[in-house]
Short mmCIF file of C-alpha atoms in Angstrom, two decimals:
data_model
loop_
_atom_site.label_atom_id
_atom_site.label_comp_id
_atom_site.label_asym_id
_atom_site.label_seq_id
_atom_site.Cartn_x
_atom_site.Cartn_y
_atom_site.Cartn_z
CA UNK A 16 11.32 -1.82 -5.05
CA UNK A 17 10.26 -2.41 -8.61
CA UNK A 18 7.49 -0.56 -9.78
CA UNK A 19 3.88 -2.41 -10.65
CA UNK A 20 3.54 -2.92 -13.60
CA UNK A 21 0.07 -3.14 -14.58
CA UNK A 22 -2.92 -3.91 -16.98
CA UNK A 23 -6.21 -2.15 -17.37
CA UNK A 24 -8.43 -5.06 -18.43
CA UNK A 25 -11.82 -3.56 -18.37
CA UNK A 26 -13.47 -0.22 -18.53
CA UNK A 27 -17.18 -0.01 -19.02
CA UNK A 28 -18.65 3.06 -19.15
CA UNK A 29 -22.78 3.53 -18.88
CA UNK A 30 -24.85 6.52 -19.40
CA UNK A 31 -28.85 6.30 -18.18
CA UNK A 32 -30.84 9.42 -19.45
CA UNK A 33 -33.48 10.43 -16.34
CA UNK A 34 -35.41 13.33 -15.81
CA UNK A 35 -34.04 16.54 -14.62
CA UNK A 36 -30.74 15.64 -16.45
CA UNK A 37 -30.43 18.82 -18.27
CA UNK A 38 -26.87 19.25 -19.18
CA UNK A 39 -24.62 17.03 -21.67
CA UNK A 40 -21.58 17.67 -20.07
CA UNK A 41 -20.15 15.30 -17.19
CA UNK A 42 -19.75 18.03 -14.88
CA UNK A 43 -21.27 21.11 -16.14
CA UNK A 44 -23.43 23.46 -13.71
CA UNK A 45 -26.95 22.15 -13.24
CA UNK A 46 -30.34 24.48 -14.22
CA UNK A 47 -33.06 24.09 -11.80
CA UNK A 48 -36.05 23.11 -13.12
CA UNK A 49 -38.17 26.30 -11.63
CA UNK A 50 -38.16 29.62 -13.74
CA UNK A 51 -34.61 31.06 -11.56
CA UNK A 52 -30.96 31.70 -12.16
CA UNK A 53 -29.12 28.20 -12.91
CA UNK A 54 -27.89 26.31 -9.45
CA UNK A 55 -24.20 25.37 -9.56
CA UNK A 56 -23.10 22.66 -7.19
CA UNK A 57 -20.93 23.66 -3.89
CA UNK A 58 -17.04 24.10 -3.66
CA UNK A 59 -14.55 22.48 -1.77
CA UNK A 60 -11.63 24.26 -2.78
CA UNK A 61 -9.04 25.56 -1.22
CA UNK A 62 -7.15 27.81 -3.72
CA UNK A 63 -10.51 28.58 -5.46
CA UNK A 64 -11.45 27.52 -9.11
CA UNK A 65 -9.96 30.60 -11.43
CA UNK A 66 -6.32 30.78 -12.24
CA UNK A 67 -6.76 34.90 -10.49
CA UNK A 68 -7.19 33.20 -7.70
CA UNK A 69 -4.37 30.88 -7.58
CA UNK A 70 -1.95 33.71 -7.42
CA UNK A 71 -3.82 35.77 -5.33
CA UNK A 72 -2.51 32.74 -2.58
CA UNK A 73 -0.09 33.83 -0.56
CA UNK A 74 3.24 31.11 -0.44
CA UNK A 75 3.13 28.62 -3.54
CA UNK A 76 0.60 26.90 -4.74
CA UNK A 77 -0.35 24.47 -7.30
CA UNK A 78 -3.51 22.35 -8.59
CA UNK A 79 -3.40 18.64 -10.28
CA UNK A 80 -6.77 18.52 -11.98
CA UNK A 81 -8.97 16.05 -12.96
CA UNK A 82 -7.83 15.46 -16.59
CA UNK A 83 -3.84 15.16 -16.03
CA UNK A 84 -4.43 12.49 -12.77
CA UNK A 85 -6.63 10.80 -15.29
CA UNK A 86 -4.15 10.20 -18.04
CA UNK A 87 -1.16 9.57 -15.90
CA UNK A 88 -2.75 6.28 -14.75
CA UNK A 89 -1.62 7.08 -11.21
CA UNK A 90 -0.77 3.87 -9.01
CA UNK A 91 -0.56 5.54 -5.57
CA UNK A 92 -1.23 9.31 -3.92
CA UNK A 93 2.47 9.22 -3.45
CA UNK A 94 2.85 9.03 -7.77
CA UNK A 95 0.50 12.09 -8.08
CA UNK A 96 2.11 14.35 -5.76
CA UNK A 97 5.52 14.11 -6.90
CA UNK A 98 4.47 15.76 -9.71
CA UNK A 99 4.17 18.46 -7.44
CA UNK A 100 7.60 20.63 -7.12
CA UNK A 101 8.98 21.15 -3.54
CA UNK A 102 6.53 17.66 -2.17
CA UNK A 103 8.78 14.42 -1.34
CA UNK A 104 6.64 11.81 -1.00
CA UNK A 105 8.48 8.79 0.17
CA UNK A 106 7.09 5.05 -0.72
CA UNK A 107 6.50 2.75 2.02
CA UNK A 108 5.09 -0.34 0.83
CA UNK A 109 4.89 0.13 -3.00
CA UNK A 110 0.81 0.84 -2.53
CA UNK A 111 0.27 3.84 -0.80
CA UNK A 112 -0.75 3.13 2.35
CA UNK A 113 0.96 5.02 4.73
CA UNK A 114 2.56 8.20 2.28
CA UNK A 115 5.64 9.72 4.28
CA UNK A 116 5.09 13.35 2.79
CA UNK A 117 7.04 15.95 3.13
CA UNK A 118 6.85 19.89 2.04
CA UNK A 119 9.37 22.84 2.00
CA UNK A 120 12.60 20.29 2.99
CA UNK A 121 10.62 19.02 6.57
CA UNK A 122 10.97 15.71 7.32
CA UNK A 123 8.40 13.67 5.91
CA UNK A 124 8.29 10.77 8.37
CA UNK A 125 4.28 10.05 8.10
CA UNK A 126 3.60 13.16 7.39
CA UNK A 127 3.58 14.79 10.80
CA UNK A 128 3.80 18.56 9.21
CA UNK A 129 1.74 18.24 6.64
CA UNK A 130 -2.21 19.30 7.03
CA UNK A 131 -3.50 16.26 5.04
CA UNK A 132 -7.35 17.43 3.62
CA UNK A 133 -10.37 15.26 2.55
CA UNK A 134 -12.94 18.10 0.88
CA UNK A 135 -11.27 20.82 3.48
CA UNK A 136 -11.93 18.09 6.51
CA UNK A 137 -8.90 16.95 8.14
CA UNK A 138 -8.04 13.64 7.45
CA UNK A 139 -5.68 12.20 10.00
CA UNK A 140 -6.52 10.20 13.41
CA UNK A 141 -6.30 12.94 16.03
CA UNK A 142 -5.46 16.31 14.47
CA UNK A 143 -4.20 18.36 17.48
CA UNK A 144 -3.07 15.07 19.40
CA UNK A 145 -1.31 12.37 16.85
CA UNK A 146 -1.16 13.99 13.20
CA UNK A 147 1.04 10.76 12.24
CA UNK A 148 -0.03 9.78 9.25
CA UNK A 149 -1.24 5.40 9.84
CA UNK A 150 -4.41 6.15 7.29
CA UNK A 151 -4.79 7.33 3.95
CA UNK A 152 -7.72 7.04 1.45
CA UNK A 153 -5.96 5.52 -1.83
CA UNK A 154 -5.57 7.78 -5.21
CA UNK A 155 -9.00 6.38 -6.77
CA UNK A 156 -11.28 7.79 -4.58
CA UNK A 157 -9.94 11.45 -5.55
CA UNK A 158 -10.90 13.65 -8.30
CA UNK A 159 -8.52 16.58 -8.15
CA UNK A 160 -5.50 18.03 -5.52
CA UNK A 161 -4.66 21.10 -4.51
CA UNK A 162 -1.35 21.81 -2.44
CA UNK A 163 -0.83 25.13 -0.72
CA UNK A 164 3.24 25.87 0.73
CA UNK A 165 3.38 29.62 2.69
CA UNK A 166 1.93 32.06 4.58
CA UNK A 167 -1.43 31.55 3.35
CA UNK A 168 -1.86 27.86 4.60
CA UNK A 169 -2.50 29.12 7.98
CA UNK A 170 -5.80 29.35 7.50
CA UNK A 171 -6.63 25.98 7.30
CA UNK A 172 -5.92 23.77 10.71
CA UNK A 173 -2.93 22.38 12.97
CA UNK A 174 0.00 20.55 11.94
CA UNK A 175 0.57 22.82 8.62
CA UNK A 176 3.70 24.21 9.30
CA UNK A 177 5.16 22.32 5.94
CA UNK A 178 1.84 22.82 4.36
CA UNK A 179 -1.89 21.72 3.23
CA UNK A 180 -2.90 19.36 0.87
CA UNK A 181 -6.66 18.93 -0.09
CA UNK A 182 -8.12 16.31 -1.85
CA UNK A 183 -11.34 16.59 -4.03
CA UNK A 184 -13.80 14.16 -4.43
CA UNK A 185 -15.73 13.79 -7.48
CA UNK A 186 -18.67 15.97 -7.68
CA UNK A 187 -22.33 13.96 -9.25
CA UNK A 188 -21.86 13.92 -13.17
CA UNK A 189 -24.93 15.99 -14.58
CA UNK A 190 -26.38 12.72 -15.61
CA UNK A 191 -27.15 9.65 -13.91
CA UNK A 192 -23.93 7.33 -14.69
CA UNK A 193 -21.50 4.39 -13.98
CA UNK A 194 -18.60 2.97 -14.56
CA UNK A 195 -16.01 -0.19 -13.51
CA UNK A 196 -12.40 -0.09 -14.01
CA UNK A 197 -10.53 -3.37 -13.27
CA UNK A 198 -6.55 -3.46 -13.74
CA UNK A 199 -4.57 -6.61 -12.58
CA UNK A 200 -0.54 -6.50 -12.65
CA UNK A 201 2.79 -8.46 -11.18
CA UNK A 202 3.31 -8.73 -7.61
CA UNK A 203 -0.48 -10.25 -7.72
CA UNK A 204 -1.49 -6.79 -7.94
CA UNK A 205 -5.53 -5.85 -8.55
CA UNK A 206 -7.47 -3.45 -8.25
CA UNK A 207 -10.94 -3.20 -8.84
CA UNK A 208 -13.29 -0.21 -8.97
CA UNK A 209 -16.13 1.45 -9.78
CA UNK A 210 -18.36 4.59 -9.75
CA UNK A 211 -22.10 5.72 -10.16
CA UNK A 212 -24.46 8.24 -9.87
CA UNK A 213 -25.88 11.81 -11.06
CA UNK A 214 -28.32 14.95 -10.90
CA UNK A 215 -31.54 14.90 -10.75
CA UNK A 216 -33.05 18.24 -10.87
CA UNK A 217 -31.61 19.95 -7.48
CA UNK A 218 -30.24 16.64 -5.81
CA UNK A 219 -27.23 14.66 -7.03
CA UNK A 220 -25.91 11.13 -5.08
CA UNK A 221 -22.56 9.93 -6.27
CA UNK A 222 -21.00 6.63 -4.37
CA UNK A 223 -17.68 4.92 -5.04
CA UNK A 224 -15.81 1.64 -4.51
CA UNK A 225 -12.65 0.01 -4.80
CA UNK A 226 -10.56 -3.56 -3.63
CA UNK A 227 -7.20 -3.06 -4.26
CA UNK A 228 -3.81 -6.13 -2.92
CA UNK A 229 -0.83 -6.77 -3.79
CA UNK A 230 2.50 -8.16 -2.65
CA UNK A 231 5.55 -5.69 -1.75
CA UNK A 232 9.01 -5.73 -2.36
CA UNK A 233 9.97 -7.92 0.00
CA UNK A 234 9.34 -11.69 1.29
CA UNK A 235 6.42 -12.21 3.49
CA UNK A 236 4.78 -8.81 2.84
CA UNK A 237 1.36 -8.44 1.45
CA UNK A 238 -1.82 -5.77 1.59
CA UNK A 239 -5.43 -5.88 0.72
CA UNK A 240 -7.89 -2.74 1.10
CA UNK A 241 -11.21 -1.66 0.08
CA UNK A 242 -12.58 1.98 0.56
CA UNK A 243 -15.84 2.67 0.08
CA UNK A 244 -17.37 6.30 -0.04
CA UNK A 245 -21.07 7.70 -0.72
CA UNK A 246 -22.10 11.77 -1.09
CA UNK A 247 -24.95 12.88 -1.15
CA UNK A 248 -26.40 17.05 -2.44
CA UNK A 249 -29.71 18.38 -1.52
CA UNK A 250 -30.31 21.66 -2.96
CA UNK A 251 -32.16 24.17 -0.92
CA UNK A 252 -33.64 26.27 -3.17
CA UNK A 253 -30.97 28.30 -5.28
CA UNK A 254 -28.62 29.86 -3.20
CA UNK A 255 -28.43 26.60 -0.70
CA UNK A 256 -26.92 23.36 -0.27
CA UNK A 257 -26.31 20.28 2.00
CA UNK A 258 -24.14 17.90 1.27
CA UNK A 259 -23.69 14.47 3.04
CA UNK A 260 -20.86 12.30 2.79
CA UNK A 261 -20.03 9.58 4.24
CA UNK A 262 -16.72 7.15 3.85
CA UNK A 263 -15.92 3.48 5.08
CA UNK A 264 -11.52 2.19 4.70
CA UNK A 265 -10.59 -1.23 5.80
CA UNK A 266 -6.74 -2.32 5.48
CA UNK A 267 -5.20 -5.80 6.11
CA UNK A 268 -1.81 -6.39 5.98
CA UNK A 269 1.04 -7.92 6.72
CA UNK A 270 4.06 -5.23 6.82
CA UNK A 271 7.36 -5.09 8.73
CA UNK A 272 8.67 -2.58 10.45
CA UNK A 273 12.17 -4.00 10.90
CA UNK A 274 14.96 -3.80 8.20
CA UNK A 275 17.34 -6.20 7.55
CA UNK A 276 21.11 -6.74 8.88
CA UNK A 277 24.16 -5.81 6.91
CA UNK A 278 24.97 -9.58 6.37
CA UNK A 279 20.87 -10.62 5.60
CA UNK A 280 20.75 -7.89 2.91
CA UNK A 281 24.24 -9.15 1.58
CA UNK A 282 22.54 -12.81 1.82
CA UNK A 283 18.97 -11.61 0.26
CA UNK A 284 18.04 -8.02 0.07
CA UNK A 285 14.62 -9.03 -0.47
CA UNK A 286 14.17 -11.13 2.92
CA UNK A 287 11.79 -10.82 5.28
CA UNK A 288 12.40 -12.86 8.48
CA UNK A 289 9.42 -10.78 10.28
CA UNK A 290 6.27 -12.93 8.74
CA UNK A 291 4.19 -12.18 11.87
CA UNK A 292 4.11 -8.37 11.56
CA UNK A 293 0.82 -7.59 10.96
CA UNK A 294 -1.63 -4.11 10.06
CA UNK A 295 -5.35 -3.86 10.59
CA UNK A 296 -7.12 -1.01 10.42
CA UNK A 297 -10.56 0.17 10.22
CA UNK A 298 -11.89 4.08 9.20
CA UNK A 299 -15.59 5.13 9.40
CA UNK A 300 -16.40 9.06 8.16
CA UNK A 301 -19.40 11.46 8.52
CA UNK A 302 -19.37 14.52 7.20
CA UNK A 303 -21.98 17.22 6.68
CA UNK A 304 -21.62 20.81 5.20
CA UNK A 305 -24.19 23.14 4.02
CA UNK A 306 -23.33 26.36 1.79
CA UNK A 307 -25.44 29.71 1.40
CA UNK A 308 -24.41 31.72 -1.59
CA UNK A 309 -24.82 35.93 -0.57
CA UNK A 310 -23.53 37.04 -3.89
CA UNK A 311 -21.06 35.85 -6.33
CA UNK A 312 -18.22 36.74 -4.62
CA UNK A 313 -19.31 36.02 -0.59
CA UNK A 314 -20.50 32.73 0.71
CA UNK A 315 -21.09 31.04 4.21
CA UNK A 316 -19.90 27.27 4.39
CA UNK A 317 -20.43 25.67 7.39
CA UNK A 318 -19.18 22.06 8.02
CA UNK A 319 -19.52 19.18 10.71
CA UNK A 320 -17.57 16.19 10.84
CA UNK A 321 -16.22 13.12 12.64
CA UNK A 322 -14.25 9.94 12.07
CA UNK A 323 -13.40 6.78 14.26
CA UNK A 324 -9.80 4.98 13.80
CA UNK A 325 -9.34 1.64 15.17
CA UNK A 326 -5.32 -0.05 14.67
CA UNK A 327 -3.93 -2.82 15.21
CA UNK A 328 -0.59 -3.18 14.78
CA UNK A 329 1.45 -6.33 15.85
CA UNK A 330 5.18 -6.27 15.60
CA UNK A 331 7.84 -8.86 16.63
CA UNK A 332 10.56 -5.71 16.91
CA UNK A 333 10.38 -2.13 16.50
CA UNK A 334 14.25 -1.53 16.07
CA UNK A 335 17.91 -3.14 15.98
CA UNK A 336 18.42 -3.61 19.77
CA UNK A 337 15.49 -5.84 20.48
CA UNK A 338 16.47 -8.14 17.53
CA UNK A 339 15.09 -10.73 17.01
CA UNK A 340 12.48 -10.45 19.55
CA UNK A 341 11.90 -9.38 23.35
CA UNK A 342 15.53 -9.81 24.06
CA UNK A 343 14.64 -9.40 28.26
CA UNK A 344 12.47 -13.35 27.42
CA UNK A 345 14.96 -15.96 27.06
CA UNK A 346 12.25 -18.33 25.92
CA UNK A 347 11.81 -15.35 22.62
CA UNK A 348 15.37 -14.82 22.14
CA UNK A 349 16.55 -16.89 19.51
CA UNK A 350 15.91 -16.33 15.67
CA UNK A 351 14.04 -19.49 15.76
CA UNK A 352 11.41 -17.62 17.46
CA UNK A 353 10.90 -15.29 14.31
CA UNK A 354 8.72 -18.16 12.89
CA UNK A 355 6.21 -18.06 15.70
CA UNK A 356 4.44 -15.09 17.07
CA UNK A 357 6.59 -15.14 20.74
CA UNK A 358 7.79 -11.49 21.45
CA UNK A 359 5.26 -10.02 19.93
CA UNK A 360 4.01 -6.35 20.67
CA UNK A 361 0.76 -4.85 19.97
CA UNK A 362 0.60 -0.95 18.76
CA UNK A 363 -2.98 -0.73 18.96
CA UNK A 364 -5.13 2.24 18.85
CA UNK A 365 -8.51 3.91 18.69
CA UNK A 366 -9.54 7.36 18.21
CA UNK A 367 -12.79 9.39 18.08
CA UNK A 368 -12.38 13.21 16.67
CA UNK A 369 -14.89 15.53 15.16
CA UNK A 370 -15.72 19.03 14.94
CA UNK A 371 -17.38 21.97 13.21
#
């Protein structure tokens, strides 16, 4: 399909000075206000912060930081990690929705062998059950990625036999904050989104939110999201912390998955007889995960979590043979009946997972 093409409109950046806001720099360590040694905020990371570290991993394995997703002016997930060598990530409907990723040659059909991270908390609908990949937080909510291909990524969950992938959410800026981005594009393409918050003396709160739409490459396909996300730290003193987190995703669209004929792409490549296919999809996440600090080089993290899924997914056909519609219903048989919603099949699910 042809790439967006887009325009950032607006970008307005605001600083608020507050109490407790010690530090200059956006994401420096914070002091604590008591007489003690200077509390830094908790880790997520995978592959660990220094570059000794990253080859101490076993396998291959590679960081996209903060500063280079920033100036590519990234479009989708799918754009960052093919910056990535050894990750295909395949394009679906031109926004990112559904990233077909795959590591080390596997196939990347929705990312079924591929451990897909959120702060080290699995992301996908049913880990050990249905690792298919039918959700994924966009590119905005994300601060850095780390991607881990070998022997060391068994450490991390099920369904990583091509790999992990963990994506970092932005930590609280030192000092209380905001900003709004707002880009608009072809293919009615906009995206709205902002971000505020900051540290005040031990605690930090951080929230985030984005609409995004646009058309795809073909006739009669459109999608519209919004993502919102909220973390909260508590520091315990200087050697603890809780943080809270907690994450709401709602997608509509209207996506096919049926391809065209031999002599419809020949007629129109960018047809689209299938107007009733149709996505909706809902995501609520909890997480919670405190950290005690022993020394500098040992600490205990501890983390609960659970997310509900809810899909549905209406179809007129799922594959050649039961073109155009239920081909066993004479009254759905014709290609007349593409215009109406007769055949159609519902793909709908709901799951419930957690764990510690």
């Amino acid at each position: 399909m042809p790439p967006y093409r887009t325009l950032r409109l607006l970008c307005l950046p605001l600083v608020l000075s507050a109490p407790g806001a010690l530090a200059a720099e956006p994401n420096a360590p914070v002091a604590s206000p008591q007489p003690a040694p200077s509390v830094r905020l908790p880790t997520v990371e995978v592959l660990g912060d220094s570059e000794e570290a990253l080859q101490a991993v076993p396998g291959s394995a590679a960081k996209l930081e903060a500063e280079a997703l920033e100036q590519a002016h990234l479009l989708t997930t799918n754009e960052a990690l093919r910056k990535v060598p050894g990750v295909v990530a395949v394009d679906e409907e031109g926004l990112g929705l559904r990233p077909n990723i795959g590591l080390r040659g596997l196939d990347p059909n929705r990312s079924r062998k591929v451990l897909l991270l959120e702060d080290g908390v699995p992301l996908s609908m049913a880990p050990y059950g249905d690792n298919a990949s039918y959700y994924h937080p966009p590119i905005e909510r994300f601060e850095r990625i780390e991607v881990l291909k070998g022997g060391g990524q068994l450490l991390y969950g099920p369904s990583s036999i091509g790999g992990v992938i963990n994506y970092l959410t932005p930590m609280p800026a030192s000092r209380p904050s905001a900003r709004v981005t707002l880009s608009a594009g072809n293919r009615n393409y906009v995206n709205v989104n902002g971000q505020a918050g900051g540290v005040v003396g031990d605690n930090g709160l951080i929230g985030s939110f984005m609409h995004k739409r646009g058309m795809g490459a073909r006739d009669n396909t459109f999608s519209e999201l919004t993502d919102v996300t909220f973390k909260a730290l508590v520091g315990l003193g200087t050697r603890q912390w809780l943080t809270l987190k907690a994450s709401y995703y709602q997608e509509d669209s209207r996506l096919t998955y049926s391809g065209l004929t031999e002599a419809e792409f020949a007629a129109n490549p960018r047809q689209n007889p299938f107007r009733h296919d149709t996505f909706n999809g809902k995501r609520f996440g909890l997480s919670a995960q405190h950290e005690f600090i022993f020394t500098d080089t040992l600490a205990l993290r501890t983390t609960a979590y659970a997310g509900l899924f809810k899909r549905d997914w209406w179809r007129q056909s799922s594959n050649s043979g039961q073109r155009p519609n239920d081909s066993a219903d004479l009254a759905c048989g014709g290609m007349a009946n593409l215009d109406t919603t007769c055949g159609n099949q519902g793909r709908l699910r709901e799951y419930t997972m957690g764990g510690v």
